[in-house]
């Protein structure tokens, strides 16, 4: 185990070149290329004065223990396309750091207590958390246009936002997902991908989280039913998009609240297990109905509440069996095969009454 | 030192922490600019159109071995 300090300004981090590696800050180059047991530091002596410099990851997968760039004094650009495996902490500065890098970024610690600190820098590639016994905590939001996967270990978002195309933890490995009060925004899923996890070997701490779909995607994972895995708020915010609840192979966990921020949109129940929600706060507007249906026409899916009255407005409902409490759909279209939905017409008086 | 802040967009809460060296020299104005920049970057991310994915001849999305959709080049 050793420390490796970047020296000489702009250069390439590959599997062979020792040109930019030193055993001490500002020391002579020629130190061996860091491995998974070596921490790497980019600091005030990595460049000349405060000159900008670029570190390009190329040719071979980069490995390191800690990745610490918090002490740079000139703008460091991380570039390249090859992968990096980080076995320790990942610490970026709040300023003096830019990224053109697009390689897969894997956090592969096998011990807990690791800090992941993007500190305001957005990523544009896939990010993986995959270390048996590893544990990572975000210091600040994690934003990537790529996918995030949790394969092994414990991921704690520490109440910070997570934004990605797809958040995938749909595997049988042992893992823990702790979201606290975080908002996880899914920006690019499909009918079977989005926020999709396993319903076994996963420990969930997600009851206060918010999962937002800003484009079409799928919410699945966790155990279903009234005593199932409890998520917080599930929000559909993709105008014209579809939120799929579960997949054919994966159940859908219960949520405290299901709501939508845009109309029109579609919410499609896509698994055979029931979907349990405490508050169904889904409605369209006149001319912009929200469609609530099944992924298999003619096969009804069950949505369940423990009790109380649900009032939805401007819906187009098909193949839905509502259970628990009273389910009212005002000014809505009954497209058939619905059970226990009351299709009603609201006049202005009703609206005043309901919205006050 | 850590500077926590939060903001919201269309009812969706954004929570962030700016991590700075204890002896940093940033002014309050500069820190406010950092907050706004980070918030704007997040809004840009969540309001972006969906990514394009590779599809087969039937138009079905292609997935990698982990089950994730494969981005189009």
PDB file of C-alpha atoms in Angstrom, chain A residues 234 236 257-263 265-267 277 279-284 290-292 303 310-315 328 332 341:
ATOM      1  CA  UNK A 234     -43.541   7.812  -6.203  1.00  0.00           C
ATOM      2  CA  UNK A 236     -44.666  10.631 -12.365  1.00  0.00           C
ATOM      3  CA  UNK A 257     -47.965   8.275  -2.006  1.00  0.00           C
ATOM      4  CA  UNK A 258     -48.374   7.889  -5.737  1.00  0.00           C
ATOM      5  CA  UNK A 259     -48.778  11.196  -7.523  1.00  0.00           C
ATOM      6  CA  UNK A 260     -48.231  12.960 -10.815  1.00  0.00           C
ATOM      7  CA  UNK A 261     -47.025  16.463 -11.596  1.00  0.00           C
ATOM      8  CA  UNK A 262     -47.920  16.506 -15.286  1.00  0.00           C
ATOM      9  CA  UNK A 263     -50.782  15.591 -17.587  1.00  0.00           C
ATOM     10  CA  UNK A 265     -49.351  10.639 -18.721  1.00  0.00           C
ATOM     11  CA  UNK A 266     -49.872   6.933 -18.262  1.00  0.00           C
ATOM     12  CA  UNK A 267     -49.435   4.714 -15.251  1.00  0.00           C
ATOM     13  CA  UNK A 277     -50.484   2.764  -1.737  1.00  0.00           C
ATOM     14  CA  UNK A 279     -52.393   7.944  -0.797  1.00  0.00           C
ATOM     15  CA  UNK A 280     -53.378   7.848  -4.466  1.00  0.00           C
ATOM     16  CA  UNK A 281     -52.968  11.443  -5.543  1.00  0.00           C
ATOM     17  CA  UNK A 282     -53.192  10.984  -9.299  1.00  0.00           C
ATOM     18  CA  UNK A 283     -55.351  13.176 -11.514  1.00  0.00           C
ATOM     19  CA  UNK A 284     -55.476  14.639 -14.966  1.00  0.00           C
ATOM     20  CA  UNK A 290     -54.160  10.391 -16.956  1.00  0.00           C
ATOM     21  CA  UNK A 291     -54.414   6.815 -18.159  1.00  0.00           C
ATOM     22  CA  UNK A 292     -54.326   4.137 -15.480  1.00  0.00           C
ATOM     23  CA  UNK A 303     -54.458  -1.455  -6.563  1.00  0.00           C
ATOM     24  CA  UNK A 310     -59.629   8.314  -2.941  1.00  0.00           C
ATOM     25  CA  UNK A 311     -60.842  11.054  -5.268  1.00  0.00           C
ATOM     26  CA  UNK A 312     -59.188  11.064  -8.669  1.00  0.00           C
ATOM     27  CA  UNK A 313     -60.135  13.403 -11.511  1.00  0.00           C
ATOM     28  CA  UNK A 314     -59.935  13.252 -15.277  1.00  0.00           C
ATOM     29  CA  UNK A 315     -58.690   9.700 -15.493  1.00  0.00           C
ATOM     30  CA  UNK A 328     -63.946   7.667  -6.850  1.00  0.00           C
ATOM     31  CA  UNK A 332     -63.208  10.170 -15.925  1.00  0.00           C
ATOM     32  CA  UNK A 341     -64.151   2.263  -9.062  1.00  0.00           C
TER      33      UNK A 341
END
